[in-house]
């Protein structure tokens, strides 16, 4: 074969690599298997979320979505019981997962709305959103969503994009060799933990880490954890005009979530929780209030006996917060007065 | 930052190449300063607090090397030896403190029963490699092979990031003339693409083959005491790790050679299909070649030469003379090689086993030499070994290596012995081969494919042989051609093939960026 000039060869090389990446990224997959890939990680609850949406016929009236703070803070069985006592029998789900990142929340909401029509969506918000998307987004989001940068300044975009061809090759192989890759093709009722999964209290993650949340932490230790947490709270850098860039993940995907919810006539509310002793203002308050009311649960931050670390409630804190939240959710479930 | 990380491949590397060639175009010195600073930055990215150690090693050895060079030029050879000794002692002292202090103190406490403790000393990355490189520099200075080195070019020679972390251990005479060359800092697409090709093969070896083998080898060496090993399981552990180690380290070396080439610098080879060697001596000529070259020049020969003289003066007979002139230096060299690899008894056992193997091989050679002599005297034609005999030698070498590699990998001598005992058939038969606990079907497939690549296919420098891939490739050009020979050419197919290799390597990075095994040393 004829030799080519080295620079032309470089072009052939780059084109071929790009072509292979695109071809691999376009490989078909099985959506259920995608949600199984995080089975042995701290995000293992994500398979249950998929199964609750697609394989469990029980309706969803109230959906809570947010970070692990909300997973540890709101007990769905207790919330349902509380609402029942208040004469509002509903089915609720807590789709909160460890780590911040609104892009994944949007993916999960999109899934939820394909099969269920909740009456209320409660989005968990914290004092200051992160600048990055969710680390699990690249594993479970549809290929088109990963390929879409969504907003200018998406710091995760290239990192997520380069993962896509590998992910699709693996999932494509998993469709044909599910046992070899340990990813069953279909829903197995024996593995399903039930409709109203308890996310509060002590749990064990997929990678076998025990999250002991039924204990009271010494105050000094809690203060040290809070001090460390506060050091990581970097104030906005780019100013309010560029907030859509700096906090693009939060703002873009909240807008998308609200748009999805509104299309299905789902009412949206925000639940604010802060860290222990945190008295900070909600950085994005004006942004959130455009789309729905904020339920301010910052009062729990004054109770050291309710925290297992700087930001997560123990089961006692979760009981108190859920009991407090039930009547507020009941109010939001009432039909909105006509404008 | 690992060579097999996305941040390196898509961040550091392209930025370093672009700025190096842009600045080099403006002024050659600017390019050199930039590349030196980038190399130091690359090192600091691991543990910034260790940068001073590398910085100290550079400044100290530059100064001591300068003194040695001046003394050598003045003909003051005795003073040269004195200053050289000081330099080597300081270099080894630094290495000894960081690498061996904990090991020595722990064993001292154990042996004496006294409560001696030392805080845990974190091993600075690459200290074993850059210390040896500096010692080689001082020795080269003392031999009069180094003259008029500027601080800047010495700094780049000493910190050049492609070879800084795990070699190849380079000599002054290999690198400095290239840094002084007319074309250094000038962009050449040819160098970039040849380097990229070599880098891609290395990336493939590491992420596709070695990291896959690790998935099978690691569990077989974890919690050894609680596992049952029989012959089949013991050899599964040994072979899977042997192949992992080969593909991991030779993959790293290819990446280092490829990266250096992208910057217009050729490095020496570190591997030449060592697992196809027909003897243990041959194996050591081809495994971690730059380390062996160092040990031969600065350990073996300085011991063997005076012992040879002493043996001749004493008039030792054949075997006593052999024991003194070959046995002692071999033993010391391999013991030191073992210790160099790590501060632990497993590495000492590894070194001693290799010393034993090499000595056995040397004795065998002596016997063969005598047999050849007898045939010559009887006017009989020399007896060349047939293919079956060579195959036997190769298998024997491979199986012998199986035992040493077990100790290289094991976390304790007891663990190493458990696996070795099983390999010798002292812990059961081959039952695990049939119930799938020794090697699952997928593991057998992966190990089999890796072994076939070793046996049948050309190595990276043979594939790239048309482009002088390494400084010393001419010495190895004709050595050990594989059954399936193939040379890469810059044709559209060649570049497309390269793209597929790079793509496969890149994809497998996504499984997790695994540290190279030799980063532990």
GROMACS .gro file of N, CA, C and O in nm, chain A residues 64-150:
model
  348
   64UNK      N    1  -3.990   1.262   4.566
   64UNK     CA    2  -3.887   1.348   4.623
   64UNK      C    3  -3.756   1.314   4.551
   64UNK      O    4  -3.724   1.196   4.532
   65UNK      N    5  -3.683   1.415   4.515
   65UNK     CA    6  -3.560   1.392   4.439
   65UNK      C    7  -3.453   1.490   4.487
   65UNK      O    8  -3.483   1.608   4.509
   66UNK      N    9  -3.334   1.438   4.509
   66UNK     CA   10  -3.228   1.526   4.558
   66UNK      C   11  -3.103   1.447   4.589
   66UNK      O   12  -3.083   1.337   4.537
   67UNK      N   13  -3.022   1.501   4.678
   67UNK     CA   14  -2.896   1.435   4.712
   67UNK      C   15  -2.916   1.346   4.835
   67UNK      O   16  -3.027   1.335   4.889
   68UNK      N   17  -2.807   1.287   4.883
   68UNK     CA   18  -2.815   1.192   4.995
   68UNK      C   19  -2.871   1.258   5.122
   68UNK      O   20  -2.926   1.190   5.208
   69UNK      N   21  -2.856   1.389   5.132
   69UNK     CA   22  -2.912   1.460   5.246
   69UNK      C   23  -3.062   1.432   5.260
   69UNK      O   24  -3.115   1.417   5.369
   70UNK      N   25  -3.128   1.425   5.144
   70UNK     CA   26  -3.273   1.404   5.143
   70UNK      C   27  -3.307   1.257   5.153
   70UNK      O   28  -3.411   1.221   5.204
   71UNK      N   29  -3.214   1.174   5.104
   71UNK     CA   30  -3.232   1.029   5.121
   71UNK      C   31  -3.228   0.993   5.268
   71UNK      O   32  -3.314   0.917   5.318
   72UNK      N   33  -3.133   1.049   5.339
   72UNK     CA   34  -3.119   1.018   5.482
   72UNK      C   35  -3.221   1.092   5.567
   72UNK      O   36  -3.248   1.053   5.681
   73UNK      N   37  -3.280   1.199   5.512
   73UNK     CA   38  -3.366   1.285   5.593
   73UNK      C   39  -3.515   1.257   5.583
   73UNK      O   40  -3.590   1.292   5.675
   74UNK      N   41  -3.558   1.195   5.476
   74UNK     CA   42  -3.703   1.175   5.458
   74UNK      C   43  -3.736   1.026   5.447
   74UNK      O   44  -3.691   0.959   5.354
   75UNK      N   45  -3.818   0.980   5.539
   75UNK     CA   46  -3.860   0.839   5.538
   75UNK      C   47  -3.994   0.828   5.465
   75UNK      O   48  -4.096   0.882   5.512
   76UNK      N   49  -3.992   0.757   5.354
   76UNK     CA   50  -4.115   0.745   5.274
   76UNK      C   51  -4.225   0.668   5.348
   76UNK      O   52  -4.341   0.712   5.351
   77UNK      N   53  -4.193   0.552   5.410
   77UNK     CA   54  -4.301   0.483   5.482
   77UNK      C   55  -4.364   0.573   5.588
   77UNK      O   56  -4.487   0.575   5.605
   78UNK      N   57  -4.281   0.651   5.659
   78UNK     CA   58  -4.334   0.739   5.763
   78UNK      C   59  -4.414   0.855   5.702
   78UNK      O   60  -4.517   0.895   5.755
   79UNK      N   61  -4.366   0.904   5.589
   79UNK     CA   62  -4.436   1.014   5.522
   79UNK      C   63  -4.575   0.967   5.476
   79UNK      O   64  -4.676   1.038   5.494
   80UNK      N   65  -4.578   0.847   5.418
   80UNK     CA   66  -4.707   0.793   5.371
   80UNK      C   67  -4.803   0.775   5.490
   80UNK      O   68  -4.922   0.809   5.481
   81UNK      N   69  -4.747   0.722   5.600
   81UNK     CA   70  -4.831   0.701   5.719
   81UNK      C   71  -4.883   0.835   5.772
   81UNK      O   72  -5.001   0.848   5.808
   82UNK      N   73  -4.796   0.933   5.774
   82UNK     CA   74  -4.834   1.066   5.823
   82UNK      C   75  -4.944   1.127   5.738
   82UNK      O   76  -5.041   1.185   5.788
   83UNK      N   77  -4.928   1.114   5.606
   83UNK     CA   78  -5.028   1.170   5.515
   83UNK      C   79  -5.160   1.096   5.525
   83UNK      O   80  -5.268   1.157   5.515
   84UNK      N   81  -5.150   0.966   5.551
   84UNK     CA   82  -5.273   0.886   5.567
   84UNK      C   83  -5.349   0.936   5.689
   84UNK      O   84  -5.471   0.953   5.686
   85UNK      N   85  -5.275   0.961   5.797
   85UNK     CA   86  -5.339   1.011   5.919
   85UNK      C   87  -5.405   1.146   5.895
   85UNK      O   88  -5.503   1.181   5.956
   86UNK      N   89  -5.347   1.222   5.804
   86UNK     CA   90  -5.402   1.355   5.773
   86UNK      C   91  -5.515   1.348   5.669
   86UNK      O   92  -5.561   1.450   5.618
   87UNK      N   93  -5.553   1.225   5.635
   87UNK     CA   94  -5.662   1.208   5.539
   87UNK      C   95  -5.619   1.223   5.395
   87UNK      O   96  -5.702   1.251   5.308
   88UNK      N   97  -5.490   1.210   5.369
   88UNK     CA   98  -5.440   1.220   5.231
   88UNK      C   99  -5.362   1.094   5.197
   88UNK      O  100  -5.239   1.095   5.195
   89UNK      N  101  -5.429   0.984   5.173
   89UNK     CA  102  -5.354   0.862   5.144
   89UNK      C  103  -5.288   0.869   5.006
   89UNK      O  104  -5.358   0.881   4.905
   90UNK      N  105  -5.158   0.870   5.004
   90UNK     CA  106  -5.084   0.878   4.876
   90UNK      C  107  -4.969   0.777   4.876
   90UNK      O  108  -4.932   0.724   4.980
   91UNK      N  109  -4.914   0.754   4.757
   91UNK     CA  110  -4.793   0.672   4.745
   91UNK      C  111  -4.678   0.767   4.712
   91UNK      O  112  -4.688   0.849   4.620
   92UNK      N  113  -4.572   0.753   4.788
   92UNK     CA  114  -4.457   0.843   4.770
   92UNK      C  115  -4.332   0.763   4.736
   92UNK      O  116  -4.323   0.643   4.764
   93UNK      N  117  -4.237   0.830   4.674
   93UNK     CA  118  -4.105   0.769   4.651
   93UNK      C  119  -3.997   0.871   4.685
   93UNK      O  120  -4.018   0.992   4.671
   94UNK      N  121  -3.885   0.819   4.733
   94UNK     CA  122  -3.770   0.906   4.757
   94UNK      C  123  -3.659   0.861   4.662
   94UNK      O  124  -3.597   0.758   4.682
   95UNK      N  125  -3.642   0.936   4.555
   95UNK     CA  126  -3.542   0.901   4.453
   95UNK      C  127  -3.410   0.976   4.475
   95UNK      O  128  -3.334   0.999   4.381
   96UNK      N  129  -3.384   1.013   4.598
   96UNK     CA  130  -3.258   1.083   4.627
   96UNK      C  131  -3.142   0.984   4.623
   96UNK      O  132  -3.157   0.869   4.662
   97UNK      N  133  -3.028   1.033   4.579
   97UNK     CA  134  -2.907   0.950   4.569
   97UNK      C  135  -2.788   1.026   4.624
   97UNK      O  136  -2.787   1.150   4.623
   98UNK      N  137  -2.686   0.955   4.669
   98UNK     CA  138  -2.567   1.023   4.717
   98UNK      C  139  -2.505   1.114   4.610
   98UNK      O  140  -2.512   1.081   4.491
   99UNK      N  141  -2.445   1.221   4.652
   99UNK     CA  142  -2.376   1.319   4.566
   99UNK      C  143  -2.475   1.418   4.505
   99UNK      O  144  -2.590   1.386   4.478
  100UNK      N  145  -2.421   1.537   4.480
  100UNK     CA  146  -2.501   1.640   4.413
  100UNK      C  147  -2.487   1.626   4.263
  100UNK      O  148  -2.392   1.565   4.214
  101UNK      N  149  -2.578   1.686   4.192
  101UNK     CA  150  -2.573   1.684   4.047
  101UNK      C  151  -2.713   1.675   3.993
  101UNK      O  152  -2.780   1.572   4.003
  102UNK      N  153  -2.760   1.786   3.939
  102UNK     CA  154  -2.899   1.794   3.898
  102UNK      C  155  -2.924   1.722   3.766
  102UNK      O  156  -3.037   1.687   3.735
  103UNK      N  157  -2.816   1.699   3.689
  103UNK     CA  158  -2.835   1.629   3.561
  103UNK      C  159  -2.894   1.490   3.582
  103UNK      O  160  -2.984   1.448   3.509
  104UNK      N  161  -2.849   1.423   3.684
  104UNK     CA  162  -2.902   1.289   3.711
  104UNK      C  163  -3.047   1.297   3.760
  104UNK      O  164  -3.132   1.215   3.723
  105UNK      N  165  -3.075   1.398   3.842
  105UNK     CA  166  -3.213   1.416   3.890
  105UNK      C  167  -3.309   1.431   3.770
  105UNK      O  168  -3.418   1.377   3.768
  106UNK      N  169  -3.262   1.506   3.672
  106UNK     CA  170  -3.343   1.528   3.551
  106UNK      C  171  -3.366   1.395   3.477
  106UNK      O  172  -3.479   1.365   3.434
  107UNK      N  173  -3.260   1.314   3.466
  107UNK     CA  174  -3.273   1.184   3.398
  107UNK      C  175  -3.375   1.097   3.473
  107UNK      O  176  -3.462   1.033   3.412
  108UNK      N  177  -3.367   1.097   3.604
  108UNK     CA  178  -3.457   1.013   3.684
  108UNK      C  179  -3.602   1.064   3.675
  108UNK      O  180  -3.696   0.984   3.668
  109UNK      N  181  -3.617   1.194   3.674
  109UNK     CA  182  -3.752   1.249   3.661
  109UNK      C  183  -3.810   1.214   3.524
  109UNK      O  184  -3.929   1.178   3.513
  110UNK      N  185  -3.727   1.224   3.424
  110UNK     CA  186  -3.771   1.189   3.288
  110UNK      C  187  -3.819   1.044   3.285
  110UNK      O  188  -3.924   1.013   3.226
  111UNK      N  189  -3.746   0.956   3.350
  111UNK     CA  190  -3.787   0.815   3.359
  111UNK      C  191  -3.921   0.804   3.430
  111UNK      O  192  -4.012   0.737   3.384
  112UNK      N  193  -3.929   0.871   3.545
  112UNK     CA  194  -4.049   0.862   3.627
  112UNK      C  195  -4.174   0.902   3.548
  112UNK      O  196  -4.277   0.835   3.553
  113UNK      N  197  -4.160   1.009   3.472
  113UNK     CA  198  -4.277   1.062   3.402
  113UNK      C  199  -4.315   0.981   3.278
  113UNK      O  200  -4.419   1.006   3.218
  114UNK      N  201  -4.233   0.885   3.242
  114UNK     CA  202  -4.273   0.800   3.128
  114UNK      C  203  -4.382   0.700   3.168
  114UNK      O  204  -4.461   0.657   3.085
  115UNK      N  205  -4.386   0.665   3.296
  115UNK     CA  206  -4.486   0.564   3.338
  115UNK      C  207  -4.578   0.612   3.449
  115UNK      O  208  -4.683   0.555   3.471
  116UNK      N  209  -4.540   0.715   3.522
  116UNK     CA  210  -4.621   0.761   3.637
  116UNK      C  211  -4.656   0.908   3.620
  116UNK      O  212  -4.582   0.982   3.554
  117UNK      N  213  -4.759   0.947   3.690
  117UNK     CA  214  -4.796   1.089   3.688
  117UNK      C  215  -4.815   1.136   3.832
  117UNK      O  216  -4.926   1.133   3.886
  118UNK      N  217  -4.706   1.176   3.895
  118UNK     CA  218  -4.720   1.223   4.034
  118UNK      C  219  -4.799   1.354   4.041
  118UNK      O  220  -4.810   1.426   3.941
  119UNK      N  221  -4.851   1.381   4.158
  119UNK     CA  222  -4.921   1.509   4.176
  119UNK      C  223  -4.823   1.615   4.225
  119UNK      O  224  -4.844   1.734   4.204
  120UNK      N  225  -4.720   1.568   4.293
  120UNK     CA  226  -4.625   1.666   4.350
  120UNK      C  227  -4.483   1.617   4.333
  120UNK      O  228  -4.452   1.501   4.362
  121UNK      N  229  -4.399   1.709   4.288
  121UNK     CA  230  -4.255   1.680   4.280
  121UNK      C  231  -4.184   1.770   4.381
  121UNK      O  232  -4.198   1.893   4.375
  122UNK      N  233  -4.112   1.709   4.474
  122UNK     CA  234  -4.037   1.787   4.573
  122UNK      C  235  -3.888   1.774   4.539
  122UNK      O  236  -3.833   1.664   4.539
  123UNK      N  237  -3.828   1.886   4.507
  123UNK     CA  238  -3.685   1.886   4.471
  123UNK      C  239  -3.604   1.933   4.592
  123UNK      O  240  -3.627   2.044   4.642
  124UNK      N  241  -3.512   1.850   4.635
  124UNK     CA  242  -3.429   1.888   4.749
  124UNK      C  243  -3.323   1.989   4.708
  124UNK      O  244  -3.252   1.968   4.610
  125UNK      N  245  -3.314   2.097   4.784
  125UNK     CA  246  -3.210   2.198   4.753
  125UNK      C  247  -3.129   2.228   4.878
  125UNK      O  248  -3.177   2.211   4.991
  126UNK      N  249  -3.006   2.271   4.854
  126UNK     CA  250  -2.916   2.300   4.967
  126UNK      C  251  -2.867   2.444   4.959
  126UNK      O  252  -2.903   2.516   4.865
  127UNK      N  253  -2.785   2.481   5.055
  127UNK     CA  254  -2.745   2.622   5.066
  127UNK      C  255  -2.674   2.675   4.941
  127UNK      O  256  -2.691   2.789   4.902
  128UNK      N  257  -2.592   2.589   4.880
  128UNK     CA  258  -2.519   2.633   4.761
  128UNK      C  259  -2.503   2.514   4.667
  128UNK      O  260  -2.448   2.411   4.708
  129UNK      N  261  -2.552   2.523   4.545
  129UNK     CA  262  -2.539   2.408   4.455
  129UNK      C  263  -2.394   2.388   4.412
  129UNK      O  264  -2.313   2.482   4.417
  130UNK      N  265  -2.364   2.268   4.366
  130UNK     CA  266  -2.230   2.240   4.317
  130UNK      C  267  -2.210   2.293   4.176
  130UNK      O  268  -2.305   2.337   4.111
  131UNK      N  269  -2.086   2.291   4.132
  131UNK     CA  270  -2.057   2.339   3.996
  131UNK      C  271  -2.048   2.224   3.896
  131UNK      O  272  -2.028   2.246   3.778
  132UNK      N  273  -2.055   2.103   3.948
  132UNK     CA  274  -2.041   1.985   3.862
  132UNK      C  275  -2.172   1.907   3.857
  132UNK      O  276  -2.256   1.920   3.944
  133UNK      N  277  -2.180   1.823   3.755
  133UNK     CA  278  -2.294   1.734   3.745
  133UNK      C  279  -2.275   1.613   3.836
  133UNK      O  280  -2.176   1.603   3.909
  134UNK      N  281  -2.370   1.521   3.828
  134UNK     CA  282  -2.364   1.403   3.914
  134UNK      C  283  -2.268   1.299   3.856
  134UNK      O  284  -2.270   1.274   3.735
  135UNK      N  285  -2.185   1.235   3.942
  135UNK     CA  286  -2.090   1.137   3.889
  135UNK      C  287  -2.157   1.015   3.825
  135UNK      O  288  -2.093   0.947   3.743
  136UNK      N  289  -2.282   0.988   3.860
  136UNK     CA  290  -2.348   0.870   3.802
  136UNK      C  291  -2.418   0.902   3.670
  136UNK      O  292  -2.466   0.812   3.602
  137UNK      N  293  -2.420   1.029   3.633
  137UNK     CA  294  -2.491   1.068   3.511
  137UNK      C  295  -2.438   0.993   3.389
  137UNK      O  296  -2.514   0.941   3.308
  138UNK      N  297  -2.307   0.986   3.377
  138UNK     CA  298  -2.249   0.925   3.256
  138UNK      C  299  -2.277   0.774   3.248
  138UNK      O  300  -2.268   0.716   3.141
  139UNK      N  301  -2.313   0.715   3.360
  139UNK     CA  302  -2.340   0.571   3.359
  139UNK      C  303  -2.482   0.539   3.315
  139UNK      O  304  -2.506   0.437   3.253
  140UNK      N  305  -2.577   0.624   3.353
  140UNK     CA  306  -2.717   0.588   3.329
  140UNK      C  307  -2.792   0.676   3.231
  140UNK      O  308  -2.896   0.636   3.179
  141UNK      N  309  -2.740   0.794   3.203
  141UNK     CA  310  -2.814   0.883   3.113
  141UNK      C  311  -2.818   0.824   2.973
  141UNK      O  312  -2.723   0.756   2.932
  142UNK      N  313  -2.926   0.849   2.897
  142UNK     CA  314  -2.927   0.803   2.758
  142UNK      C  315  -2.808   0.863   2.682
  142UNK      O  316  -2.762   0.974   2.716
  143UNK      N  317  -2.763   0.791   2.580
  143UNK     CA  318  -2.644   0.835   2.505
  143UNK      C  319  -2.661   0.978   2.454
  143UNK      O  320  -2.567   1.059   2.459
  144UNK      N  321  -2.781   1.009   2.405
  144UNK     CA  322  -2.803   1.143   2.350
  144UNK      C  323  -2.788   1.251   2.458
  144UNK      O  324  -2.738   1.361   2.431
  145UNK      N  325  -2.829   1.219   2.580
  145UNK     CA  326  -2.816   1.317   2.690
  145UNK      C  327  -2.670   1.337   2.727
  145UNK      O  328  -2.630   1.449   2.760
  146UNK      N  329  -2.592   1.231   2.720
  146UNK     CA  330  -2.449   1.245   2.751
  146UNK      C  331  -2.381   1.327   2.642
  146UNK      O  332  -2.292   1.408   2.670
  147UNK      N  333  -2.422   1.304   2.520
  147UNK     CA  334  -2.359   1.375   2.408
  147UNK      C  335  -2.399   1.523   2.403
  147UNK      O  336  -2.334   1.603   2.337
  148UNK      N  337  -2.506   1.558   2.474
  148UNK     CA  338  -2.555   1.696   2.473
  148UNK      C  339  -2.487   1.775   2.587
  148UNK      O  340  -2.507   1.743   2.704
  149UNK      N  341  -2.411   1.879   2.554
  149UNK     CA  342  -2.343   1.952   2.663
  149UNK      C  343  -2.441   2.027   2.752
  149UNK      O  344  -2.405   2.067   2.863
  150UNK      N  345  -2.561   2.050   2.706
  150UNK     CA  346  -2.671   2.112   2.783
  150UNK      C  347  -2.651   2.260   2.811
  150UNK      O  348  -2.744   2.337   2.805
   0.00000   0.00000   0.00000
